PDB file of C-alpha atoms and ligand atoms in Angstrom:
ATOM      1  CA  MET A   1     -27.065 -14.527  30.140  1.00 80.00           C
ATOM      2  CA  ARG A   2     -27.965 -16.601  27.119  1.00 90.00           C
ATOM      3  CA  ILE A   3     -25.798 -14.389  24.910  1.00 93.00           C
ATOM      4  CA  LEU A   4     -22.831 -14.834  27.260  1.00 93.00           C
ATOM      5  CA  ALA A   5     -23.317 -18.608  27.246  1.00 94.00           C
ATOM      6  CA  GLY A   6     -23.444 -18.496  23.437  1.00 95.00           C
ATOM      7  CA  ILE A   7     -20.193 -16.559  23.235  1.00 95.00           C
ATOM      8  CA  GLY A   8     -18.564 -18.991  25.676  1.00 95.00           C
ATOM      9  CA  GLY A   9     -19.758 -21.957  23.632  1.00 95.00           C
ATOM     10  CA  LEU A  10     -18.393 -20.460  20.426  1.00 96.00           C
ATOM     11  CA  ALA A  11     -15.034 -19.771  22.085  1.00 97.00           C
ATOM     12  CA  ILE A  12     -14.796 -23.410  23.188  1.00 97.00           C
ATOM     13  CA  LEU A  13     -15.701 -24.626  19.681  1.00 97.00           C
ATOM     14  CA  ALA A  14     -13.063 -22.327  18.178  1.00 97.00           C
ATOM     15  CA  ALA A  15     -10.410 -23.609  20.624  1.00 97.00           C
ATOM     16  CA  VAL A  16     -11.285 -27.222  19.757  1.00 97.00           C
ATOM     17  CA  ALA A  17     -11.083 -26.444  16.017  1.00 97.00           C
ATOM     18  CA  VAL A  18      -7.654 -24.822  16.454  1.00 96.00           C
ATOM     19  CA  ALA A  19      -6.436 -27.769  18.526  1.00 97.00           C
ATOM     20  CA  ILE A  20      -7.615 -30.264  15.886  1.00 96.00           C
ATOM     21  CA  PHE A  21      -5.978 -28.216  13.118  1.00 95.00           C
ATOM     22  CA  PHE A  22      -2.560 -28.089  14.818  1.00 94.00           C
ATOM     23  CA  LEU A  23      -2.492 -31.330  16.855  1.00 96.00           C
ATOM     24  CA  GLY A  24      -4.273 -33.400  14.216  1.00 97.00           C
ATOM     25  CA  GLY A  25      -1.464 -32.757  11.711  1.00 96.00           C
ATOM     26  CA  PHE A  26      -3.507 -30.563   9.348  1.00 94.00           C
ATOM     27  CA  TYR A  27      -1.112 -27.612   9.665  1.00 91.00           C
ATOM     28  CA  SER A  28       1.786 -28.052   7.197  1.00 90.00           C
ATOM     29  CA  VAL A  29       5.295 -27.409   8.541  1.00 91.00           C
ATOM     30  CA  ALA A  30       6.684 -27.605   4.979  1.00 92.00           C
ATOM     31  CA  GLY A  31       9.397 -25.010   4.392  1.00 91.00           C
ATOM     32  CA  ALA A  32       8.227 -24.884   0.780  1.00 93.00           C
ATOM     33  CA  GLU A  33       4.787 -23.634   1.811  1.00 89.00           C
ATOM     34  CA  PRO A  34       4.482 -19.819   1.309  1.00 89.00           C
ATOM     35  CA  ASP A  35       3.416 -17.748   4.340  1.00 88.00           C
ATOM     36  CA  LEU A  36       0.196 -15.754   4.335  1.00 89.00           C
ATOM     37  CA  ASN A  37       0.948 -12.026   4.004  1.00 92.00           C
ATOM     38  CA  LEU A  38      -0.286 -11.388   7.524  1.00 92.00           C
ATOM     39  CA  VAL A  39       1.907 -14.172   8.982  1.00 91.00           C
ATOM     40  CA  HIS A  40       4.921 -12.927   7.024  1.00 91.00           C
ATOM     41  CA  TRP A  41       4.371  -9.378   8.276  1.00 95.00           C
ATOM     42  CA  ALA A  42       3.829 -10.515  11.881  1.00 95.00           C
ATOM     43  CA  LEU A  43       6.975 -12.689  11.958  1.00 94.00           C
ATOM     44  CA  ALA A  44       9.152  -9.876  10.578  1.00 94.00           C
ATOM     45  CA  ARG A  45       7.660  -7.404  13.051  1.00 96.00           C
ATOM     46  CA  VAL A  46       8.142  -9.719  16.057  1.00 96.00           C
ATOM     47  CA  ARG A  47      11.761 -10.354  14.982  1.00 96.00           C
ATOM     48  CA  THR A  48      12.570  -6.656  14.561  1.00 96.00           C
ATOM     49  CA  VAL A  49      11.075  -5.426  17.844  1.00 97.00           C
ATOM     50  CA  SER A  50      12.593  -8.361  19.733  1.00 98.00           C
ATOM     51  CA  ILE A  51      16.086  -7.640  18.392  1.00 97.00           C
ATOM     52  CA  ASN A  52      15.640  -3.932  19.125  1.00 96.00           C
ATOM     53  CA  ARG A  53      14.683  -4.599  22.733  1.00 97.00           C
ATOM     54  CA  HIS A  54      17.390  -7.182  23.464  1.00 98.00           C
ATOM     55  CA  ALA A  55      20.401  -5.727  21.655  1.00 97.00           C
ATOM     56  CA  GLY A  56      22.292  -3.668  24.247  1.00 95.00           C
ATOM     57  CA  ASP A  57      25.922  -4.801  24.192  1.00 97.00           C
ATOM     58  CA  GLN A  58      28.586  -2.112  23.887  1.00 96.00           C
ATOM     59  CA  PRO A  59      31.200  -2.645  21.138  1.00 97.00           C
ATOM     60  CA  PRO A  60      34.873  -2.776  22.136  1.00 96.00           C
ATOM     61  CA  ALA A  61      36.931   0.398  21.566  1.00 96.00           C
ATOM     62  CA  GLY A  62      38.328   0.711  18.044  1.00 94.00           C
ATOM     63  CA  LEU A  63      35.730  -1.549  16.450  1.00 96.00           C
ATOM     64  CA  ASP A  64      36.730  -0.503  12.936  1.00 92.00           C
ATOM     65  CA  ASP A  65      40.421  -1.196  13.455  1.00 96.00           C
ATOM     66  CA  PRO A  66      41.686  -2.718  10.130  1.00 95.00           C
ATOM     67  CA  ALA A  67      43.172  -5.787  11.851  1.00 96.00           C
ATOM     68  CA  ARG A  68      39.829  -6.513  13.526  1.00 97.00           C
ATOM     69  CA  LEU A  69      37.925  -6.060  10.275  1.00 96.00           C
ATOM     70  CA  GLN A  70      40.241  -8.420   8.404  1.00 96.00           C
ATOM     71  CA  ALA A  71      40.029 -11.018  11.178  1.00 97.00           C
ATOM     72  CA  GLY A  72      36.257 -10.631  10.830  1.00 98.00           C
ATOM     73  CA  ALA A  73      36.438 -11.394   7.103  1.00 97.00           C
ATOM     74  CA  ARG A  74      38.394 -14.580   7.878  1.00 97.00           C
ATOM     75  CA  ALA A  75      35.927 -15.630  10.556  1.00 97.00           C
ATOM     76  CA  PHE A  76      33.003 -14.895   8.220  1.00 98.00           C
ATOM     77  CA  ALA A  77      34.599 -17.104   5.556  1.00 96.00           C
ATOM     78  CA  THR A  78      35.463 -20.026   7.827  1.00 96.00           C
ATOM     79  CA  ILE A  79      32.630 -20.161  10.365  1.00 96.00           C
ATOM     80  CA  GLY A  80      29.899 -20.821   7.767  1.00 95.00           C
ATOM     81  CA  CYS A  81      28.147 -17.460   7.127  1.00 98.00           C
ATOM     82  CA  VAL A  82      29.222 -17.456   3.509  1.00 97.00           C
ATOM     83  CA  ASN A  83      27.153 -20.580   2.740  1.00 97.00           C
ATOM     84  CA  CYS A  84      23.899 -18.855   3.520  1.00 98.00           C
ATOM     85  CA  HIS A  85      24.722 -15.167   2.954  1.00 98.00           C
ATOM     86  CA  GLY A  86      27.437 -15.156   0.252  1.00 97.00           C
ATOM     87  CA  ALA A  87      30.389 -12.718   0.292  1.00 97.00           C
ATOM     88  CA  PRO A  88      32.174 -10.415  -2.203  1.00 97.00           C
ATOM     89  CA  GLY A  89      32.940 -12.665  -5.181  1.00 96.00           C
ATOM     90  CA  VAL A  90      31.637 -15.776  -3.400  1.00 95.00           C
ATOM     91  CA  LYS A  91      28.275 -17.334  -4.309  1.00 95.00           C
ATOM     92  CA  TRP A  92      25.763 -18.431  -1.672  1.00 95.00           C
ATOM     93  CA  ALA A  93      25.558 -22.239  -1.409  1.00 96.00           C
ATOM     94  CA  LYS A  94      22.783 -23.675  -3.566  1.00 97.00           C
ATOM     95  CA  PHE A  95      20.953 -25.083  -0.508  1.00 97.00           C
ATOM     96  CA  SER A  96      20.403 -21.550   0.839  1.00 96.00           C
ATOM     97  CA  GLU A  97      17.702 -21.158  -1.851  1.00 96.00           C
ATOM     98  CA  GLY A  98      15.717 -23.744   0.119  1.00 96.00           C
ATOM     99  CA  LEU A  99      15.767 -21.780   3.375  1.00 96.00           C
ATOM    100  CA  HIS A 100      12.507 -20.233   4.495  1.00 93.00           C
ATOM    101  CA  PRO A 101      12.676 -17.376   5.407  1.00 93.00           C
ATOM    102  CA  ASP A 102      15.518 -16.749   2.960  1.00 94.00           C
ATOM    103  CA  PRO A 103      18.791 -15.287   4.275  1.00 96.00           C
ATOM    104  CA  PRO A 104      19.115 -11.540   3.558  1.00 96.00           C
ATOM    105  CA  ASP A 105      21.904  -9.933   1.540  1.00 95.00           C
ATOM    106  CA  LEU A 106      24.099  -8.611   4.359  1.00 97.00           C
ATOM    107  CA  LYS A 107      25.642  -5.948   2.125  1.00 94.00           C
ATOM    108  CA  GLU A 108      22.254  -4.255   2.002  1.00 94.00           C
ATOM    109  CA  LEU A 109      21.097  -5.080   5.515  1.00 95.00           C
ATOM    110  CA  ALA A 110      24.195  -4.148   7.555  1.00 94.00           C
ATOM    111  CA  SER A 111      23.813  -0.381   7.153  1.00 92.00           C
ATOM    112  CA  ASP A 112      20.194  -0.601   8.421  1.00 94.00           C
ATOM    113  CA  ARG A 113      21.270  -2.205  11.701  1.00 96.00           C
ATOM    114  CA  THR A 114      23.300  -0.921  14.662  1.00 97.00           C
ATOM    115  CA  VAL A 115      26.455  -2.774  15.673  1.00 97.00           C
ATOM    116  CA  ALA A 116      24.679  -3.932  18.857  1.00 98.00           C
ATOM    117  CA  GLN A 117      21.825  -5.421  16.788  1.00 98.00           C
ATOM    118  CA  LEU A 118      24.214  -7.273  14.465  1.00 98.00           C
ATOM    119  CA  PHE A 119      26.175  -8.584  17.454  1.00 98.00           C
ATOM    120  CA  TRP A 120      23.047  -9.818  19.223  1.00 98.00           C
ATOM    121  CA  VAL A 121      21.701 -11.652  16.166  1.00 98.00           C
ATOM    122  CA  ILE A 122      24.990 -13.387  15.381  1.00 98.00           C
ATOM    123  CA  LYS A 123      25.483 -14.332  19.024  1.00 98.00           C
ATOM    124  CA  ASN A 124      21.935 -15.581  19.678  1.00 98.00           C
ATOM    125  CA  GLY A 125      20.572 -16.568  16.275  1.00 98.00           C
ATOM    126  CA  ILE A 126      16.916 -16.210  15.252  1.00 97.00           C
ATOM    127  CA  ASN A 127      14.659 -18.913  16.581  1.00 95.00           C
ATOM    128  CA  MET A 128      12.783 -21.068  14.052  1.00 92.00           C
ATOM    129  CA  THR A 129      14.711 -19.719  11.073  1.00 94.00           C
ATOM    130  CA  GLY A 130      17.955 -21.059   9.575  1.00 95.00           C
ATOM    131  CA  MET A 131      19.968 -18.340  11.357  1.00 97.00           C
ATOM    132  CA  PRO A 132      22.149 -20.172  13.921  1.00 98.00           C
ATOM    133  CA  SER A 133      23.323 -18.937  17.341  1.00 98.00           C
ATOM    134  CA  PHE A 134      27.064 -18.665  16.990  1.00 98.00           C
ATOM    135  CA  ALA A 135      27.499 -18.465  20.770  1.00 98.00           C
ATOM    136  CA  LEU A 136      25.943 -21.949  20.972  1.00 98.00           C
ATOM    137  CA  ALA A 137      28.278 -22.975  18.155  1.00 97.00           C
ATOM    138  CA  GLY A 138      31.280 -21.924  20.262  1.00 97.00           C
ATOM    139  CA  ALA A 139      32.194 -18.445  18.941  1.00 97.00           C
ATOM    140  CA  LYS A 140      33.668 -16.026  21.500  1.00 98.00           C
ATOM    141  CA  ASP A 141      32.356 -12.444  21.831  1.00 98.00           C
ATOM    142  CA  GLU A 142      35.549 -10.971  20.376  1.00 97.00           C
ATOM    143  CA  GLU A 143      35.206 -13.096  17.244  1.00 98.00           C
ATOM    144  CA  ILE A 144      31.591 -11.977  16.853  1.00 98.00           C
ATOM    145  CA  TRP A 145      32.627  -8.293  17.198  1.00 98.00           C
ATOM    146  CA  GLN A 146      35.247  -8.905  14.482  1.00 98.00           C
ATOM    147  CA  ILE A 147      32.494 -10.188  12.182  1.00 98.00           C
ATOM    148  CA  VAL A 148      30.337  -7.141  13.056  1.00 98.00           C
ATOM    149  CA  ALA A 149      33.259  -4.838  12.143  1.00 98.00           C
ATOM    150  CA  PHE A 150      33.537  -6.640   8.804  1.00 98.00           C
ATOM    151  CA  LEU A 151      29.775  -6.465   8.118  1.00 98.00           C
ATOM    152  CA  LYS A 152      29.700  -2.708   8.740  1.00 97.00           C
ATOM    153  CA  LYS A 153      32.343  -2.211   6.025  1.00 96.00           C
ATOM    154  CA  LEU A 154      30.903  -4.867   3.704  1.00 96.00           C
ATOM    155  CA  PRO A 155      29.350  -2.504   1.103  1.00 94.00           C
ATOM    156  CA  GLY A 156      32.834  -1.095   0.409  1.00 95.00           C
ATOM    157  CA  VAL A 157      34.779  -4.392   0.445  1.00 96.00           C
ATOM    158  CA  SER A 158      36.024  -5.376  -3.032  1.00 97.00           C
ATOM    159  CA  GLU A 159      36.293  -8.965  -4.232  1.00 97.00           C
ATOM    160  CA  ALA A 160      40.078  -8.563  -4.360  1.00 97.00           C
ATOM    161  CA  ASP A 161      40.309  -7.346  -0.732  1.00 96.00           C
ATOM    162  CA  TYR A 162      38.081 -10.154   0.461  1.00 97.00           C
ATOM    163  CA  LYS A 163      40.232 -12.695  -1.348  1.00 96.00           C
ATOM    164  CA  ILE A 164      43.440 -11.365   0.227  1.00 96.00           C
ATOM    165  CA  TRP A 165      41.959 -11.130   3.737  1.00 95.00           C
ATOM    166  CA  THR A 166      40.564 -14.662   3.652  1.00 95.00           C
ATOM    167  CA  ALA A 167      43.497 -16.386   1.917  1.00 92.00           C
ATOM    168  CA  ALA A 168      44.847 -19.354   3.899  1.00 75.00           C
ATOM    169  CA  ARG A 169      48.038 -18.463   5.704  1.00 67.00           C
TER     170      ARG A 169
HETATM  171  C1  HEC B   1      22.256 -21.981   7.702  1.00 54.47           C
HETATM  172  C2  HEC B   1      22.138 -20.675   7.123  1.00 54.47           C
HETATM  173  C3  HEC B   1      22.717 -19.491   7.826  1.00 54.47           C
HETATM  174  C4  HEC B   1      23.987 -19.324   8.305  1.00 54.47           C
HETATM  175  C5  HEC B   1      25.123 -20.344   8.311  1.00 54.47           C
HETATM  176  C6  HEC B   1      24.065 -17.957   8.759  1.00 54.47           C
HETATM  177  N1  HEC B   1      22.875 -17.330   8.599  1.00 54.47           N
HETATM  178 FE1  HEC B   1      22.437 -15.381   9.054  1.00 54.47          FE
HETATM  179  N2  HEC B   1      20.511 -15.659   8.516  1.00 54.47           N
HETATM  180  C7  HEC B   1      19.997 -16.822   7.987  1.00 54.47           C
HETATM  181  C8  HEC B   1      18.572 -16.647   7.748  1.00 54.47           C
HETATM  182  C9  HEC B   1      17.638 -17.686   7.188  1.00 54.47           C
HETATM  183  C10 HEC B   1      18.254 -15.338   8.144  1.00 54.47           C
HETATM  184  C11 HEC B   1      16.882 -14.652   8.059  1.00 54.47           C
HETATM  185  C12 HEC B   1      16.110 -14.790   9.337  1.00 54.47           C
HETATM  186  C13 HEC B   1      14.819 -13.995   9.312  1.00 54.47           C
HETATM  187  O1  HEC B   1      14.376 -13.539   8.258  1.00 54.47           O
HETATM  188  O2  HEC B   1      14.237 -13.830  10.389  1.00 54.47           O
HETATM  189  C14 HEC B   1      19.507 -14.740   8.620  1.00 54.47           C
HETATM  190  C15 HEC B   1      19.601 -13.446   9.092  1.00 54.47           C
HETATM  191  C16 HEC B   1      20.799 -12.824   9.417  1.00 54.47           C
HETATM  192  C17 HEC B   1      20.932 -11.428   9.771  1.00 54.47           C
HETATM  193  C18 HEC B   1      19.804 -10.388   9.799  1.00 54.47           C
HETATM  194  C19 HEC B   1      19.102 -10.280  11.107  1.00 54.47           C
HETATM  195  C20 HEC B   1      18.138  -9.104  11.133  1.00 54.47           C
HETATM  196  O3  HEC B   1      18.429  -8.158  11.861  1.00 54.47           O
HETATM  197  O4  HEC B   1      17.111  -9.129  10.437  1.00 54.47           O
HETATM  198  C21 HEC B   1      22.276 -11.207  10.003  1.00 54.47           C
HETATM  199  C22 HEC B   1      22.927  -9.898  10.402  1.00 54.47           C
HETATM  200  C23 HEC B   1      22.958 -12.464   9.790  1.00 54.47           C
HETATM  201  N3  HEC B   1      22.031 -13.432   9.448  1.00 54.47           N
HETATM  202  C24 HEC B   1      24.320 -12.637   9.904  1.00 54.47           C
HETATM  203  C25 HEC B   1      24.970 -13.875   9.817  1.00 54.47           C
HETATM  204  C26 HEC B   1      26.382 -14.075  10.065  1.00 54.47           C
HETATM  205  C27 HEC B   1      27.377 -12.988  10.366  1.00 54.47           C
HETATM  206  C28 HEC B   1      26.626 -15.414   9.946  1.00 54.47           C
HETATM  207  C29 HEC B   1      27.906 -16.154  10.255  1.00 54.47           C
HETATM  208  C30 HEC B   1      28.535 -15.871  11.554  1.00 54.47           C
HETATM  209  C31 HEC B   1      25.366 -16.044   9.568  1.00 54.47           C
HETATM  210  N4  HEC B   1      24.390 -15.081   9.505  1.00 54.47           N
HETATM  211  C32 HEC B   1      25.204 -17.390   9.299  1.00 54.47           C
HETATM  212  C33 HEC B   1      20.693 -17.990   7.708  1.00 54.47           C
HETATM  213  C34 HEC B   1      22.014 -18.220   8.035  1.00 54.47           C
END
């Protein structure tokens, strides 16, 4: 009985300490603060399994149609992605170096993800990171699928092609 009471007392003390740490302002929300390895690992894991479970949308027929892919390049260039993720021949905006977590290189990432996963992330964003929800920002599903089509081909897109596809018309 005494042992149980001791454990209960310790649990209450621990809860109070945690509350003081977070609600007393001791925890730093600074983006410049590095994450502990364990926190970094846990956040990445939670993100990956969450995206895997939620991403179930079916792509439209003919996803890799050249017209759709080129429209995707234009959308990618105009909607803001390029600021944080860069594009063939286009540098990431300087401010993206201040994002925490930092935005991945989509050329490398896109082949690791299914089209449904890419679609879901672009549509919904990733909470508490700099990755916005483009559905909230007004993008229609078709426009998001166009961007997905473009991302899937990204490793093979030359700077010259990207320039032509995104030229103002
Ligand atoms: C304001 C900066 C910002 C903008 C604008 C932005 N992103 Fe991101 N994006 C991020 C950050 C930061 C991450 C990393 C999030 C993480 O590590 O959990 C990310 C992650 C991603 C991922 C990887 C998700 C995964 O599965 O791990 C994809 C794909 C992506 N962005 C695509 C896009 C596309 C396409 C656009 C434009 C429609 C876009 N992003 C616009 C900041 C941005």
